[in-house]
Amino acid sequence: MKSNTELMENDSENKILKIKEFKEKISIEQPLLLGQVKDGVTNSGAPYLSVTLQDNSGTIEGKLWDVKEPQKNAAKAGQVVLVRGDVFNYRGALQVRITDLREIDQIGINLKDYLTTGSIDRETIVEEVRNALKRLKNPVLKKLLCELFADCKDTFFEYPAAAKNHHEFCGGLSTHVVGMLRVGYAVCELYPMLDEDLLISGILAHDLGKLIELSGAILPDYTTEGRLLGHISIMQAKIAEKASELGIPENDESVVLLRHMVLSHHGQYEYGSPVLPMIPEAEVLHMIDNMDARMEMMRKSLDDVEEGAFTQRIFSLENRMLYKHKKLG
C-alpha cells in the first residue's frame, strides 16, 4: 500500500490534475475517489472493472481490463485509490483506460478534495431556506415545516438530491430546493391564483423523505426503507405523523393539501406518484421540480463538451444527445 508520503514524492514527477483538466491522450498517476464499482466479464471470460472516478471538480468513467486480485481487492467504493492510466475519447466522452489501481493509506485524506459541490455556497442556501420558513403566513404550514426542518438539523444541507442523475453531490438536496424556491416565488408573481404558502411549503417538503430513502451524504445508496417505501410515501406519512404530534387535526385542509403536494409531485403514475396533481400548486410543484432537475442534468452533461459538439446519449434524458452551441448574444 502506498503511503501519502510516497504520493507527495510522486507529485514532483507527475503533475496532479483535476478531472476537469483531463485531456485526451494524457497519462495519469494520482489518487482519485472510487464511486461506483461494477464487476464484469468479457466474452472471452476475462474479468474487468467498470468504475466511476471522482474528485471535487467532477467525475469520469474508467475501465480496468484483465483485473488482478490485488486490484480487485483495492477497488472499494468510497475509498481513495492510486490510479494509473491513459485518458481517451470514447463516443464523444473522455474515459480512463486504467492500467493499475492500488490501495493507499486513507489516514490524512481530506474527502472534501474528492467530493463535488454545487454552485451555491452553503451560507446562501441556509439563509434562503430560513427566509422561506419565516415568510410562511399560514400558521399550520409554518409550524409544521419549522418542526420538520428542526428534526433534519444539518443533514438537509449535506445530503444529495439523488444517488445519481441530478444534484447527486454533497448538499445537492438543499441546492435543488433553493433553485426551486427561486422559481416558485417568480411563478407566484406571474400567477396570483396560486397560494404562495402552499407552493413554497410543497417545495420545502417534497424531497425531505430522501433523508431516509438514501443512506448518507457521501456516495449514497438506497436504504432498505427507501427501496421498499420510497421518499414520496415516507414523507407524506411523516407529515401526518408530525401534524398529530403537534395536535393538528388529521383532516386539517392545510395538512391534507401538503400531503397531496408530496404524493403528486412526480406528476405521473409511471414516475412514482400514487395520485396525479389535482390542484394548481401541485401541478406547478411538479413542473418546477422537473425543470430544475433536468436543467442540472443538462448543465452537468454540457460542462465537459466543447462548443459545436454533441454529448453522448443521456439515458435519463430520453437517451438524447445534447448540442452545445455558442452564446448568441
Short mmCIF file of C-alpha atoms in Angstrom, two decimals:
data_model
loop_
_atom_site.label_atom_id
_atom_site.label_comp_id
_atom_site.label_asym_id
_atom_site.label_seq_id
_atom_site.Cartn_x
_atom_site.Cartn_y
_atom_site.Cartn_z
CA MET A 1 0.00 0.00 0.00
CA LYS A 2 1.44 3.38 -0.99
CA SER A 3 1.79 5.94 1.76
CA ASN A 4 0.78 9.56 1.38
CA THR A 5 4.46 10.49 1.65
CA GLU A 6 5.25 8.40 -1.41
CA LEU A 7 2.38 10.06 -3.24
CA MET A 8 3.78 13.50 -2.43
CA GLU A 9 7.16 12.43 -3.77
CA ASN A 10 5.39 11.18 -6.89
CA ASP A 11 3.82 14.62 -7.36
CA SER A 12 7.19 16.12 -8.26
CA GLU A 13 7.44 13.80 -11.26
CA ASN A 14 3.80 13.69 -12.36
CA LYS A 15 1.59 16.71 -12.07
CA ILE A 16 -1.67 16.01 -10.26
CA LEU A 17 -4.53 17.21 -12.45
CA LYS A 18 -8.13 17.83 -11.60
CA ILE A 19 -10.55 15.67 -13.57
CA LYS A 20 -11.86 18.84 -15.25
CA GLU A 21 -8.33 19.33 -16.61
CA PHE A 22 -8.06 15.85 -18.17
CA LYS A 23 -7.42 15.85 -21.89
CA GLU A 24 -7.39 13.13 -24.49
CA LYS A 25 -4.11 11.16 -24.81
CA ILE A 26 -2.61 12.16 -21.46
CA SER A 27 -1.39 9.67 -18.87
CA ILE A 28 -2.26 9.99 -15.19
CA GLU A 29 -0.93 8.56 -11.95
CA GLN A 30 -2.71 10.09 -8.98
CA PRO A 31 -5.16 9.48 -6.12
CA LEU A 32 -8.87 9.58 -7.00
CA LEU A 33 -12.04 8.59 -5.17
CA LEU A 34 -13.83 5.47 -6.32
CA GLY A 35 -17.55 5.98 -6.76
CA GLN A 36 -19.47 3.14 -8.36
CA VAL A 37 -17.60 -0.12 -8.88
CA LYS A 38 -19.03 -2.83 -11.12
CA ASP A 39 -17.58 -6.24 -11.96
CA GLY A 40 -17.78 -7.56 -15.48
CA VAL A 41 -16.59 -10.43 -17.65
CA THR A 42 -15.57 -10.13 -21.30
CA ASN A 43 -16.81 -12.53 -23.98
CA SER A 44 -13.54 -14.42 -23.60
CA GLY A 45 -14.10 -14.85 -19.86
CA ALA A 46 -11.58 -12.26 -18.62
CA PRO A 47 -12.65 -10.19 -15.60
CA TYR A 48 -12.79 -6.39 -15.76
CA LEU A 49 -13.88 -3.48 -13.59
CA SER A 50 -16.03 -0.54 -14.62
CA VAL A 51 -15.63 2.31 -12.14
CA THR A 52 -16.52 5.95 -11.60
CA LEU A 53 -13.56 8.11 -10.58
CA GLN A 54 -14.07 11.48 -8.96
CA ASP A 55 -12.53 14.50 -7.30
CA ASN A 56 -14.06 17.83 -6.32
CA SER A 57 -14.00 19.03 -9.93
CA GLY A 58 -16.10 16.23 -11.40
CA THR A 59 -16.29 12.56 -12.37
CA ILE A 60 -15.00 10.35 -15.18
CA GLU A 61 -15.65 6.73 -16.10
CA GLY A 62 -12.82 4.23 -16.08
CA LYS A 63 -12.23 0.65 -17.22
CA LEU A 64 -9.65 -1.78 -15.85
CA TRP A 65 -9.23 -4.84 -18.06
CA ASP A 66 -7.81 -8.23 -17.04
CA VAL A 67 -8.16 -7.45 -13.34
CA LYS A 68 -5.69 -8.98 -10.89
CA GLU A 69 -6.67 -9.99 -7.36
CA PRO A 70 -4.84 -7.11 -5.58
CA GLN A 71 -6.53 -4.61 -7.90
CA LYS A 72 -9.94 -6.12 -7.27
CA ASN A 73 -9.36 -6.00 -3.50
CA ALA A 74 -8.37 -2.32 -3.74
CA ALA A 75 -11.45 -1.38 -5.75
CA LYS A 76 -13.83 -0.47 -2.93
CA ALA A 77 -16.45 2.24 -3.43
CA GLY A 78 -15.81 5.20 -1.16
CA GLN A 79 -12.04 4.64 -1.00
CA VAL A 80 -9.37 6.95 -2.38
CA VAL A 81 -7.00 4.86 -4.51
CA LEU A 82 -3.93 5.44 -6.65
CA VAL A 83 -4.98 5.29 -10.30
CA ARG A 84 -2.58 4.87 -13.20
CA GLY A 85 -3.93 5.02 -16.73
CA ASP A 86 -4.47 6.82 -20.02
CA VAL A 87 -7.26 9.24 -20.93
CA PHE A 88 -9.02 8.63 -24.23
CA ASN A 89 -12.15 9.65 -26.08
CA TYR A 90 -14.93 7.07 -26.22
CA ARG A 91 -18.04 8.01 -28.19
CA GLY A 92 -17.57 11.70 -27.55
CA ALA A 93 -16.76 11.45 -23.83
CA LEU A 94 -13.46 11.14 -22.00
CA GLN A 95 -12.70 7.91 -20.18
CA VAL A 96 -9.70 6.46 -18.37
CA ARG A 97 -8.17 3.20 -19.55
CA ILE A 98 -6.82 2.10 -16.17
CA THR A 99 -3.57 0.18 -16.21
CA ASP A 100 -3.20 -0.14 -12.45
CA LEU A 101 -5.20 0.59 -9.34
CA ARG A 102 -3.70 0.38 -5.83
CA GLU A 103 -4.69 0.92 -2.23
CA ILE A 104 -3.28 3.93 -0.39
CA ASP A 105 -3.33 4.95 3.26
CA GLN A 106 -6.66 6.66 3.99
CA ILE A 107 -5.31 8.46 7.08
CA GLY A 108 -4.93 12.18 6.48
CA ILE A 109 -7.05 12.20 3.32
CA ASN A 110 -9.43 15.14 3.15
CA LEU A 111 -12.59 13.89 1.44
CA LYS A 112 -13.51 17.47 0.52
CA ASP A 113 -10.77 17.22 -2.11
CA TYR A 114 -12.76 14.45 -3.79
CA LEU A 115 -16.42 15.43 -3.33
CA THR A 116 -18.20 17.72 -5.76
CA THR A 117 -20.40 20.54 -4.51
CA GLY A 118 -22.94 22.83 -6.12
CA SER A 119 -22.68 26.35 -7.46
CA ILE A 120 -24.48 27.92 -4.47
CA ASP A 121 -22.48 28.23 -1.25
CA ARG A 122 -23.88 26.69 1.92
CA GLU A 123 -24.30 30.02 3.75
CA THR A 124 -26.56 31.33 0.97
CA ILE A 125 -28.58 28.10 0.93
CA VAL A 126 -29.11 28.16 4.72
CA GLU A 127 -30.19 31.80 4.62
CA GLU A 128 -32.66 31.29 1.76
CA VAL A 129 -34.26 28.25 3.41
CA ARG A 130 -34.59 30.11 6.73
CA ASN A 131 -36.13 33.09 4.95
CA ALA A 132 -38.60 30.82 3.17
CA LEU A 133 -39.71 29.37 6.50
CA LYS A 134 -40.03 32.84 8.05
CA ARG A 135 -42.06 34.10 5.07
CA LEU A 136 -44.82 31.49 5.53
CA LYS A 137 -48.02 33.10 6.81
CA ASN A 138 -50.29 30.08 7.23
CA PRO A 139 -49.85 29.15 10.92
CA VAL A 140 -50.38 25.41 10.40
CA LEU A 141 -47.94 25.13 7.47
CA LYS A 142 -45.38 27.34 9.22
CA LYS A 143 -45.46 25.31 12.44
CA LEU A 144 -45.37 22.03 10.54
CA LEU A 145 -42.48 22.98 8.26
CA CYS A 146 -40.41 24.55 11.04
CA GLU A 147 -40.74 21.38 13.11
CA LEU A 148 -39.89 19.11 10.17
CA PHE A 149 -36.75 21.13 9.43
CA ALA A 150 -35.78 21.21 13.11
CA ASP A 151 -35.79 17.40 13.01
CA CYS A 152 -33.47 17.41 9.97
CA LYS A 153 -30.76 19.52 11.63
CA ASP A 154 -27.74 19.75 9.28
CA THR A 155 -28.44 16.62 7.23
CA PHE A 156 -30.74 18.53 4.87
CA PHE A 157 -27.79 20.73 3.87
CA GLU A 158 -25.42 17.78 3.42
CA TYR A 159 -27.43 15.12 1.53
CA PRO A 160 -27.54 14.81 -2.26
CA ALA A 161 -30.89 15.01 -4.03
CA ALA A 162 -30.36 11.59 -5.62
CA ALA A 163 -27.89 8.72 -5.80
CA LYS A 164 -27.32 9.56 -9.48
CA ASN A 165 -28.64 11.67 -12.38
CA HIS A 166 -29.29 15.08 -10.78
CA HIS A 167 -27.89 17.07 -7.85
CA GLU A 168 -26.08 13.93 -6.72
CA PHE A 169 -23.36 15.87 -4.90
CA CYS A 170 -22.95 16.81 -1.23
CA GLY A 171 -25.54 19.49 -0.49
CA GLY A 172 -27.41 18.65 -3.69
CA LEU A 173 -30.78 18.30 -1.97
CA SER A 174 -30.74 21.78 -0.48
CA THR A 175 -29.27 23.24 -3.69
CA HIS A 176 -32.18 21.70 -5.62
CA VAL A 177 -34.72 23.09 -3.16
CA VAL A 178 -33.23 26.61 -3.25
CA GLY A 179 -33.29 26.56 -7.07
CA MET A 180 -36.96 25.59 -6.90
CA LEU A 181 -37.74 28.26 -4.31
CA ARG A 182 -36.36 30.99 -6.58
CA VAL A 183 -38.53 29.80 -9.46
CA GLY A 184 -41.53 29.29 -7.18
CA TYR A 185 -41.60 32.87 -5.96
CA ALA A 186 -41.36 34.14 -9.55
CA VAL A 187 -44.20 31.86 -10.70
CA CYS A 188 -46.42 33.11 -7.86
CA GLU A 189 -45.84 36.67 -9.08
CA LEU A 190 -46.93 35.67 -12.59
CA TYR A 191 -49.97 33.67 -11.47
CA PRO A 192 -51.76 35.33 -8.50
CA MET A 193 -54.24 32.45 -8.37
CA LEU A 194 -51.55 30.34 -6.72
CA ASP A 195 -51.35 30.08 -2.94
CA GLU A 196 -47.71 31.02 -2.25
CA ASP A 197 -47.64 29.42 1.20
CA LEU A 198 -48.84 26.09 -0.17
CA LEU A 199 -46.45 26.06 -3.13
CA ILE A 200 -43.42 27.07 -1.03
CA SER A 201 -44.33 24.53 1.66
CA GLY A 202 -44.54 21.85 -1.04
CA ILE A 203 -41.14 22.84 -2.41
CA LEU A 204 -39.58 22.71 1.06
CA ALA A 205 -41.16 19.37 2.00
CA HIS A 206 -41.38 17.40 -1.24
CA ASP A 207 -37.99 15.64 -1.05
CA LEU A 208 -37.34 15.53 2.71
CA GLY A 209 -38.11 11.81 2.58
CA LYS A 210 -34.79 11.35 0.79
CA LEU A 211 -33.07 11.83 4.14
CA ILE A 212 -34.49 8.39 4.96
CA GLU A 213 -34.52 6.95 1.44
CA LEU A 214 -30.77 7.48 0.96
CA SER A 215 -28.02 6.04 3.15
CA GLY A 216 -25.88 9.14 3.65
CA ALA A 217 -24.26 12.25 2.26
CA ILE A 218 -21.20 10.56 0.73
CA LEU A 219 -21.62 8.05 -2.12
CA PRO A 220 -25.19 7.22 -1.08
CA ASP A 221 -27.08 4.03 -1.77
CA TYR A 222 -30.75 3.31 -1.13
CA THR A 223 -31.71 2.14 2.36
CA THR A 224 -33.99 -0.85 2.88
CA GLU A 225 -36.81 1.51 3.89
CA GLY A 226 -36.03 3.67 0.87
CA ARG A 227 -36.26 0.76 -1.56
CA LEU A 228 -39.43 -0.67 0.00
CA LEU A 229 -41.34 2.58 0.54
CA GLY A 230 -39.72 5.39 -1.48
CA HIS A 231 -39.30 9.00 -0.44
CA ILE A 232 -42.80 10.04 -1.54
CA SER A 233 -44.71 7.68 0.75
CA ILE A 234 -42.14 8.16 3.52
CA MET A 235 -42.64 11.93 3.51
CA GLN A 236 -46.42 12.07 3.26
CA ALA A 237 -46.59 9.71 6.26
CA LYS A 238 -44.04 11.85 8.12
CA ILE A 239 -46.21 14.96 7.59
CA ALA A 240 -49.27 13.20 9.01
CA GLU A 241 -47.23 11.91 11.96
CA LYS A 242 -45.76 15.35 12.73
CA ALA A 243 -49.19 17.01 12.48
CA SER A 244 -50.54 14.51 15.00
CA GLU A 245 -47.62 15.22 17.37
CA LEU A 246 -48.40 18.94 17.15
CA GLY A 247 -52.10 18.39 17.90
CA ILE A 248 -53.24 19.40 14.41
CA PRO A 249 -56.44 17.57 13.34
CA GLU A 250 -55.78 14.90 10.72
CA ASN A 251 -58.43 16.39 8.43
CA ASP A 252 -56.98 19.93 8.57
CA GLU A 253 -57.07 21.09 4.95
CA SER A 254 -53.59 22.63 5.04
CA VAL A 255 -52.11 19.27 6.08
CA VAL A 256 -54.17 17.29 3.57
CA LEU A 257 -53.16 19.64 0.73
CA LEU A 258 -49.48 19.45 1.68
CA ARG A 259 -49.62 15.65 1.73
CA HIS A 260 -51.25 15.78 -1.71
CA MET A 261 -48.41 18.01 -2.95
CA VAL A 262 -45.84 15.44 -1.83
CA LEU A 263 -47.80 12.46 -3.17
CA SER A 264 -48.31 14.02 -6.62
CA HIS A 265 -45.00 15.84 -7.21
CA HIS A 266 -43.67 13.28 -9.71
CA GLY A 267 -46.66 14.18 -11.85
CA GLN A 268 -47.49 10.79 -13.37
CA TYR A 269 -48.30 7.30 -12.12
CA GLU A 270 -45.44 5.75 -14.10
CA TYR A 271 -42.96 8.11 -12.45
CA GLY A 272 -43.94 7.06 -8.94
CA SER A 273 -46.77 9.40 -7.96
CA PRO A 274 -49.71 7.45 -6.47
CA VAL A 275 -52.02 10.35 -7.35
CA LEU A 276 -51.94 12.97 -10.09
CA PRO A 277 -51.77 16.71 -9.26
CA MET A 278 -55.33 17.88 -8.55
CA ILE A 279 -54.65 21.48 -7.50
CA PRO A 280 -52.73 24.19 -9.40
CA GLU A 281 -49.97 24.36 -6.76
CA ALA A 282 -49.30 20.62 -7.11
CA GLU A 283 -49.08 20.94 -10.90
CA VAL A 284 -46.62 23.82 -10.59
CA LEU A 285 -44.57 21.93 -7.98
CA HIS A 286 -44.21 19.01 -10.38
CA MET A 287 -43.16 21.31 -13.24
CA ILE A 288 -40.61 23.25 -11.17
CA ASP A 289 -39.16 20.04 -9.71
CA ASN A 290 -38.79 18.50 -13.15
CA MET A 291 -37.35 21.68 -14.68
CA ASP A 292 -34.70 22.19 -12.00
CA ALA A 293 -33.65 18.53 -12.12
CA ARG A 294 -33.41 18.46 -15.93
CA MET A 295 -31.55 21.76 -16.15
CA GLU A 296 -28.98 20.38 -13.71
CA MET A 297 -28.60 17.19 -15.76
CA MET A 298 -28.13 19.25 -18.91
CA ARG A 299 -25.65 21.61 -17.25
CA LYS A 300 -23.57 18.71 -15.97
CA SER A 301 -23.61 16.91 -19.34
CA LEU A 302 -22.67 20.02 -21.34
CA ASP A 303 -19.89 21.10 -18.98
CA ASP A 304 -17.45 18.59 -20.45
CA VAL A 305 -18.33 19.28 -24.09
CA GLU A 306 -16.71 21.86 -26.35
CA GLU A 307 -18.85 24.37 -28.24
CA GLY A 308 -20.09 22.97 -31.53
CA ALA A 309 -20.06 19.37 -30.24
CA PHE A 310 -22.66 16.89 -29.00
CA THR A 311 -22.75 14.98 -25.74
CA GLN A 312 -23.00 11.23 -25.70
CA ARG A 313 -26.53 9.86 -25.28
CA ILE A 314 -28.00 10.59 -21.85
CA PHE A 315 -30.26 7.80 -20.61
CA SER A 316 -32.05 9.97 -18.02
CA LEU A 317 -32.95 12.50 -20.74
CA GLU A 318 -34.77 10.06 -23.04
CA ASN A 319 -31.43 8.82 -24.39
CA ARG A 320 -30.91 12.12 -26.23
CA MET A 321 -27.66 13.74 -27.28
CA LEU A 322 -27.33 17.44 -26.40
CA TYR A 323 -25.69 20.05 -28.60
CA LYS A 324 -23.52 22.77 -27.04
CA HIS A 325 -23.99 25.94 -29.06
CA LYS A 326 -22.13 29.21 -28.84
CA LYS A 327 -23.69 32.11 -26.98
CA LEU A 328 -25.74 34.09 -29.49
CA GLY A 329 -25.82 37.33 -27.53
#
